[in-house]
XYZ file of C-alpha atoms in Angstrom:
501
model
C 0.000 0.000 0.000
C 1.391 3.375 -1.032
C 1.094 6.355 1.313
C 0.640 9.786 -0.280
C -0.209 13.302 0.910
C -2.393 15.967 -0.683
C -4.346 19.123 0.019
C -7.919 18.535 1.251
C -10.543 17.722 -1.387
C -13.484 15.369 -1.716
C -12.230 12.456 -3.850
C -14.092 11.512 -6.984
C -13.766 7.806 -6.199
C -12.817 5.401 -3.477
C -13.299 5.776 0.267
C -13.242 8.862 2.468
C -12.127 8.517 6.100
C -13.152 11.065 8.725
C -12.553 11.338 12.456
C -15.401 11.322 14.968
C -14.712 12.296 18.575
C -16.324 10.676 21.583
C -19.943 11.671 21.939
C -20.481 11.622 18.192
C -18.700 14.949 17.649
C -18.070 15.336 13.925
C -14.856 16.787 12.545
C -15.074 19.698 10.110
C -14.827 17.415 7.097
C -17.390 15.037 8.573
C -19.767 17.958 9.064
C -19.285 18.973 5.443
C -19.945 15.431 4.216
C -22.981 15.181 6.467
C -24.400 18.303 4.841
C -23.680 17.022 1.333
C -25.392 13.720 2.098
C -28.380 15.479 3.722
C -27.633 14.249 7.218
C -26.704 10.661 6.391
C -23.714 10.572 8.746
C -25.719 11.831 11.688
C -28.555 9.407 11.019
C -26.154 6.485 10.698
C -24.544 7.360 14.041
C -27.936 7.703 15.712
C -29.079 4.350 14.329
C -25.952 2.484 15.492
C -23.911 1.916 18.620
C -21.091 4.007 17.230
C -20.187 6.724 19.749
C -16.819 7.928 18.488
C -14.901 5.959 21.089
C -11.310 5.119 20.256
C -11.157 2.206 17.821
C -14.817 2.205 16.775
C -15.612 2.301 13.054
C -18.792 2.750 11.038
C -19.122 2.485 7.251
C -21.621 4.211 4.970
C -21.712 2.557 1.556
C -22.565 4.430 -1.659
C -23.654 7.611 0.172
C -26.139 9.679 -1.804
C -24.766 13.041 -2.928
C -21.103 11.926 -3.051
C -18.972 10.464 -5.814
C -17.006 8.511 -3.206
C -17.966 4.856 -2.865
C -18.013 4.896 0.930
C -17.446 7.051 3.992
C -15.614 5.453 6.908
C -16.140 7.000 10.331
C -13.331 6.248 12.785
C -13.640 7.001 16.481
C -10.716 8.811 18.102
C -11.963 9.136 21.692
C -11.561 12.382 23.592
C -9.851 15.175 21.581
C -7.687 16.215 24.550
C -6.181 12.713 24.552
C -5.515 12.654 20.817
C -1.730 12.337 21.034
C 0.762 10.667 18.680
C -0.250 7.157 19.695
C -3.939 7.987 19.246
C -3.231 9.419 15.796
C -1.362 6.234 14.877
C -4.340 4.203 16.072
C -6.639 6.393 13.950
C -4.595 5.597 10.843
C -4.186 1.957 11.778
C -7.889 1.394 12.404
C -8.736 3.070 9.102
C -6.252 0.880 7.244
C -7.519 -2.277 8.938
C -11.105 -1.495 7.912
C -10.202 -0.806 4.293
C -7.316 -3.133 3.413
C -9.488 -6.002 2.178
C -12.696 -4.050 1.628
C -12.501 -4.096 -2.154
C -11.473 -0.434 -2.267
C -8.274 0.395 -4.127
C -8.058 4.063 -3.111
C -8.845 5.899 0.094
C -8.346 9.398 1.457
C -8.055 10.318 5.134
C -9.174 13.837 6.032
C -7.060 15.429 8.755
C -9.014 17.858 10.951
C -8.286 19.292 14.357
C -10.636 19.449 17.296
C -10.528 22.028 20.107
C -7.857 21.247 22.780
C -6.220 18.684 20.493
C -2.508 18.574 21.482
C -0.967 17.893 18.051
C -0.626 20.170 15.047
C -2.449 19.109 11.847
C 0.892 18.267 10.187
C 1.929 16.014 13.059
C -1.508 14.378 13.128
C -1.157 13.666 9.415
C 2.334 12.172 9.782
C 1.406 10.008 12.756
C -1.825 8.890 11.075
C 0.121 7.824 7.992
C 2.660 6.042 10.210
C -0.085 4.083 11.951
C -1.661 3.090 8.651
C 1.748 2.036 7.341
C 2.383 -0.178 10.371
C -1.081 -1.775 10.298
C -0.878 -2.604 6.601
C 2.046 -5.001 7.177
C 1.523 -8.556 5.976
C 3.752 -11.604 5.970
C 2.217 -13.603 3.152
C 5.167 -14.795 1.072
C 4.268 -18.452 1.614
C 0.557 -18.170 0.816
C -0.330 -19.531 -2.610
C -4.099 -20.098 -2.469
C -5.634 -17.047 -0.833
C -9.210 -16.269 -1.761
C -9.786 -12.995 -3.555
C -11.699 -11.462 -0.653
C -8.813 -12.293 1.696
C -6.218 -10.445 -0.334
C -5.548 -6.746 0.308
C -7.268 -4.547 -2.255
C -6.155 -1.125 -1.013
C -3.302 0.165 -3.166
C -3.132 3.840 -2.239
C -3.927 5.806 0.913
C -3.826 9.587 0.640
C -3.598 11.706 3.778
C -5.184 15.109 3.198
C -3.892 18.102 5.151
C -3.322 21.806 4.528
C 0.194 21.790 6.024
C 1.411 19.560 3.236
C 5.181 20.243 3.355
C 5.408 19.876 7.136
C 3.424 16.652 7.081
C 5.669 15.134 4.405
C 8.786 16.166 6.310
C 7.532 14.662 9.582
C 6.522 11.441 7.871
C 9.867 10.966 6.104
C 11.632 9.948 9.333
C 8.681 7.847 10.483
C 8.642 6.039 7.158
C 12.285 4.986 7.641
C 11.391 3.737 11.093
C 8.456 1.796 9.618
C 10.820 0.154 7.116
C 13.029 -1.000 9.984
C 9.995 -2.306 11.874
C 8.771 -4.234 8.825
C 12.280 -5.659 8.331
C 12.306 -6.810 11.962
C 8.829 -8.332 11.681
C 9.919 -10.236 8.573
C 12.928 -11.730 10.368
C 10.840 -12.864 13.333
C 8.054 -14.245 11.116
C 10.312 -16.446 8.983
C 10.312 -20.179 9.809
C 13.389 -21.739 11.369
C 14.293 -23.649 8.212
C 14.806 -20.269 6.541
C 16.206 -18.199 9.416
C 19.062 -19.971 11.168
C 22.338 -18.550 12.523
C 24.056 -18.302 9.138
C 21.090 -16.804 7.251
C 20.237 -14.372 10.057
C 23.845 -13.204 10.065
C 23.532 -12.675 6.307
C 20.418 -10.557 6.866
C 22.332 -8.415 9.349
C 25.082 -8.031 6.758
C 22.629 -6.295 4.382
C 22.906 -3.247 6.658
C 26.256 -2.467 5.023
C 24.206 -0.843 2.234
C 23.235 1.832 4.788
C 26.798 2.438 5.945
C 26.837 0.004 8.874
C 30.060 -1.890 9.527
C 29.195 -5.566 9.994
C 31.539 -8.189 11.387
C 30.580 -11.868 11.684
C 32.456 -14.136 14.070
C 32.296 -17.893 13.541
C 32.795 -20.685 16.037
C 36.559 -20.826 15.569
C 36.893 -17.140 16.447
C 34.494 -17.410 19.386
C 36.307 -20.459 20.729
C 39.549 -18.499 20.627
C 37.830 -15.731 22.645
C 36.670 -18.268 25.219
C 32.924 -18.032 24.574
C 32.125 -21.415 26.064
C 28.681 -20.346 27.306
C 27.384 -19.320 23.869
C 29.054 -22.171 22.017
C 27.663 -24.767 24.404
C 24.100 -23.836 23.445
C 24.641 -24.392 19.735
C 26.812 -27.489 19.848
C 23.867 -29.814 19.212
C 22.920 -28.122 15.940
C 24.173 -28.682 12.416
C 24.145 -24.908 11.955
C 27.254 -23.032 13.019
C 26.740 -20.472 15.770
C 27.577 -16.851 14.966
C 28.233 -13.600 16.767
C 27.374 -10.542 14.671
C 28.731 -7.081 15.444
C 27.083 -4.062 13.781
C 28.642 -0.608 14.149
C 27.005 2.666 13.137
C 29.445 5.563 13.410
C 27.155 8.589 13.127
C 28.705 10.978 15.651
C 31.191 13.623 14.567
C 33.671 12.136 17.018
C 33.987 8.599 15.702
C 36.007 7.633 18.779
C 33.277 8.670 21.213
C 31.911 5.837 23.350
C 28.958 4.165 21.636
C 25.570 3.166 22.941
C 25.220 -0.613 22.794
C 22.353 -3.011 22.186
C 22.716 -6.763 22.658
C 20.232 -9.368 21.430
C 19.451 -13.013 22.057
C 19.221 -14.846 18.751
C 18.112 -18.426 19.341
C 16.764 -19.102 15.860
C 14.940 -22.175 17.104
C 14.641 -23.325 20.690
C 13.700 -26.965 21.091
C 14.867 -26.790 24.693
C 17.800 -29.036 23.848
C 18.102 -32.166 25.984
C 15.660 -30.509 28.425
C 13.239 -30.647 25.520
C 10.062 -28.576 25.455
C 6.561 -30.070 25.177
C 5.445 -30.587 21.572
C 2.405 -28.325 21.900
C 3.302 -24.815 20.797
C 6.938 -25.623 20.066
C 6.523 -24.183 16.560
C 6.372 -20.751 18.170
C 10.003 -21.080 19.192
C 11.027 -19.860 15.753
C 10.670 -16.371 17.261
C 13.055 -16.992 20.137
C 15.440 -14.818 18.111
C 13.207 -11.730 18.405
C 15.675 -9.903 20.658
C 18.388 -10.163 18.031
C 15.959 -9.085 15.286
C 15.057 -6.006 17.323
C 18.723 -5.087 17.702
C 19.314 -5.524 13.959
C 16.192 -3.461 13.221
C 17.242 -0.718 15.625
C 20.669 -0.359 14.039
C 18.962 -0.266 10.645
C 16.621 2.503 11.824
C 19.480 4.610 13.202
C 21.536 4.196 10.038
C 18.601 4.886 7.717
C 17.965 8.273 9.309
C 21.694 8.936 9.751
C 21.419 9.367 13.499
C 24.240 11.429 14.957
C 25.346 8.807 17.419
C 27.837 5.970 17.597
C 25.906 2.746 18.150
C 26.890 -0.902 18.418
C 24.593 -3.880 18.007
C 25.821 -7.320 19.061
C 23.718 -10.447 18.533
C 24.528 -14.006 19.519
C 22.992 -16.422 17.020
C 22.542 -20.107 17.854
C 20.127 -22.977 17.333
C 19.283 -25.032 20.434
C 18.785 -28.622 19.289
C 18.957 -32.081 20.888
C 21.474 -34.474 19.380
C 24.398 -36.698 20.265
C 26.594 -33.623 20.505
C 24.131 -31.466 22.448
C 24.889 -29.899 25.794
C 23.710 -32.005 28.753
C 22.106 -30.968 32.027
C 24.906 -30.965 34.550
C 27.610 -29.817 32.119
C 29.899 -27.026 33.277
C 30.965 -24.373 30.746
C 33.437 -21.529 31.018
C 32.247 -18.146 29.794
C 34.373 -15.494 28.104
C 34.522 -13.675 31.449
C 36.260 -16.686 32.977
C 33.288 -17.429 35.221
C 32.064 -21.029 35.192
C 28.414 -22.034 34.813
C 26.706 -25.276 35.765
C 23.995 -25.941 33.185
C 21.059 -27.259 35.185
C 18.509 -26.841 32.394
C 19.441 -26.672 28.720
C 16.171 -24.829 28.043
C 17.514 -21.840 29.989
C 19.868 -21.193 27.103
C 19.286 -17.566 26.177
C 21.087 -16.291 29.252
C 24.130 -18.383 28.279
C 24.188 -16.736 24.860
C 23.812 -13.272 26.359
C 26.461 -13.916 28.996
C 29.219 -14.042 26.392
C 27.640 -11.403 24.126
C 27.360 -8.908 27.010
C 30.877 -9.534 28.247
C 32.288 -9.192 24.734
C 30.416 -5.923 24.194
C 31.531 -4.226 27.406
C 35.083 -5.521 27.074
C 35.641 -4.458 23.468
C 33.595 -1.286 23.095
C 33.471 0.302 26.594
C 29.972 1.649 25.811
C 28.016 4.413 27.551
C 25.450 1.762 28.421
C 24.221 -1.650 27.343
C 20.609 -2.665 26.812
C 19.945 -6.311 26.082
C 16.687 -7.654 24.668
C 15.585 -11.257 24.893
C 12.557 -13.512 24.857
C 14.125 -14.874 28.005
C 11.514 -16.318 30.354
C 7.973 -17.618 30.367
C 7.838 -16.320 33.922
C 7.659 -12.738 32.668
C 4.382 -13.596 30.921
C 2.998 -14.948 34.179
C 4.036 -11.683 35.868
C 3.062 -9.095 33.252
C 0.979 -10.865 30.629
C 1.400 -9.544 27.100
C 0.961 -5.864 27.930
C 4.374 -4.887 29.343
C 7.943 -6.037 28.828
C 9.991 -6.608 31.950
C 12.725 -4.086 32.762
C 15.639 -4.914 35.021
C 18.466 -2.505 35.769
C 20.725 -1.316 38.536
C 21.001 2.117 36.904
C 18.067 4.382 37.770
C 18.765 6.990 35.085
C 18.909 4.431 32.283
C 15.816 2.661 33.627
C 13.874 5.932 33.829
C 14.877 6.908 30.296
C 13.857 3.533 28.913
C 10.528 3.674 30.723
C 9.809 7.169 29.398
C 10.734 6.188 25.845
C 8.513 3.131 26.024
C 5.574 5.157 27.273
C 6.056 7.744 24.512
C 5.927 5.173 21.699
C 3.430 2.709 23.155
C 5.921 -0.015 24.071
C 5.526 -0.008 27.857
C 8.020 -1.402 30.348
C 7.530 -2.420 33.964
C 10.563 -2.375 36.221
C 11.131 -5.370 38.479
C 13.645 -5.661 41.309
C 17.151 -7.035 41.491
C 18.885 -7.963 44.726
C 21.261 -10.166 46.647
C 18.536 -12.533 47.817
C 17.704 -13.380 44.208
C 21.377 -13.663 43.313
C 21.862 -16.342 45.969
C 19.339 -18.546 44.176
C 21.782 -19.150 41.305
C 24.636 -20.275 43.548
C 26.085 -23.584 42.324
C 27.644 -26.352 44.410
C 30.363 -27.044 41.835
C 30.756 -23.898 39.706
C 30.638 -20.120 40.049
C 26.894 -20.171 39.290
C 24.121 -22.267 37.821
C 21.940 -21.139 34.960
C 18.596 -21.387 36.789
C 17.301 -20.756 40.282
C 14.034 -22.044 41.687
C 10.548 -21.489 40.292
C 10.055 -18.366 42.361
C 11.066 -15.100 40.699
C 12.309 -16.840 37.563
C 12.557 -13.685 35.477
C 14.468 -11.943 38.251
C 17.006 -14.716 38.783
C 17.567 -14.763 35.009
C 18.310 -11.037 35.116
C 20.615 -11.564 38.112
C 22.502 -14.102 36.029
C 22.989 -11.587 33.221
C 24.101 -8.878 35.627
C 27.191 -10.947 36.462
C 28.464 -10.350 32.923
C 27.982 -6.577 32.679
C 30.955 -5.480 34.786
C 30.649 -1.774 35.705
C 28.838 -0.587 32.549
C 25.328 0.888 33.055
C 23.041 -1.908 31.910
C 19.387 -2.772 31.451
C 17.730 -6.023 30.501
C 14.391 -6.119 28.655
C 12.554 -9.429 28.829
C 10.264 -9.270 25.781
C 8.925 -12.835 25.895
C 5.366 -11.553 26.330
C 5.511 -8.713 23.805
C 7.569 -9.958 20.849
C 4.635 -11.830 19.327
C 0.923 -11.034 19.416
C -1.870 -13.544 18.972
C -4.379 -10.826 18.156
C -4.553 -7.745 15.955
C -3.925 -4.329 17.456
C -4.540 -0.893 15.964
C -1.046 -0.685 14.471
C 0.067 -4.324 14.295
C -1.585 -7.368 12.753
C -1.229 -10.528 14.801
C 2.222 -12.033 14.635
C 5.634 -10.437 15.062
C 5.483 -7.011 16.717
C 9.088 -5.742 16.446
C 8.698 -4.615 20.065
C 11.656 -2.492 21.061
C 12.642 -0.901 17.755
C 10.573 2.243 18.332
C 11.519 2.299 21.998
C 15.284 2.186 21.422
C 15.125 4.628 18.510
C 13.263 7.069 20.773
C 15.745 6.509 23.622
C 18.641 7.442 21.351
C 16.821 10.409 19.794
C 15.833 11.865 23.159
C 19.096 11.468 25.060
C 22.131 10.315 23.105
C 22.299 12.053 19.727
C 24.444 15.088 19.141
C 22.641 18.425 19.099
C 21.238 19.416 15.749
C 20.497 15.859 14.666
C 17.101 14.940 13.301
């Protein structure tokens, strides 16, 4: 679907989308259309349960007095709450209603209500961004879709007076949307397509944007002493990889970078501690943390962010075989610390242990944020609404929380502490890779903390937010790319050089 912008006008064909505020308050364009159709909009609202609440839609087909084939009313809620996220939802809900409607063209009229916090240009850009995100589809393997299941909408035009400003605001958002779609694609691919070697190759495509990409194989990692990461992948036929992506966007190329580290288990069978068969197919997206890191670096490079950034992803496949790691094995991490592997299904923390240590040791970053679909326990704690945040650095935690709130990717901070750390004490090694059932997400974070040294660090457990089993206003069910917008906003708000855009 192509996004375009134009000055306001009633289209001669296709659909017209207008905003309706809570209480049935019509926007200026809606009022004009209501007059032209001799009160049809008002009568339709009165005859339905449509009240203009956020997310509600109502369609008028073939309205008398208009050349347009339909008018779509989209509820936006209270005007005073119509912020960037609400504008994105407005665009996303409009796109969702029209994508497979049979319409090929649609126009969204951008109007402002009293006390609305955003300018018309920003509303237009955010509306287009929401529509762009909601129109995503991963359908490359579908060969027999019915005609009425296929998207029909080819062009969506956002109409606003402040045309130049709207286009300018959308340009950056469009690059971010490309990175989000790229991330969603990686997470959606099956494990026979995305494995450590092919995911590393996908990361290498970022060189076209000016990113320096380095891929370490098992021989190099063994020389570095990455026994924790290598142990996870030793049961697979696919060679484990560590990918390093560097974006040097600051004027001072030697300035300390910001660093993002991702868990990339391209398929997690559980290893010898094998998972139940039911739902195991979902473990293709156990590499979502690494995909988010790759997508974030892509987003920063695409908009030429004035920051030095490093992305490091550990890529492995966790499979059972005659060479697989066994429960009870002891491995030595790059840090020199030894780990007793109690459960081979607690493998992501082993991958991150070496990736985190490598990142802080080589790059001496301003901070490290790791992302991982690490524990099922975080879903028990927070459901699918929030990602878990763990950090010993209050400033970094506060900045991450604020960025998440601003973009609609919320975080909830959980505690760390010595009592939790004691749960991973091993009888024969420096630590074991799991504690008890209690506080499982916290003990996993405590494990990671042992490999961060003195660098400010935060861990985001995205197990409950990386994949959605239902549609939302701006994301069809499936891969969400949770974290790309959050990290891009974190960098933009706090770590780019002045004057950057």
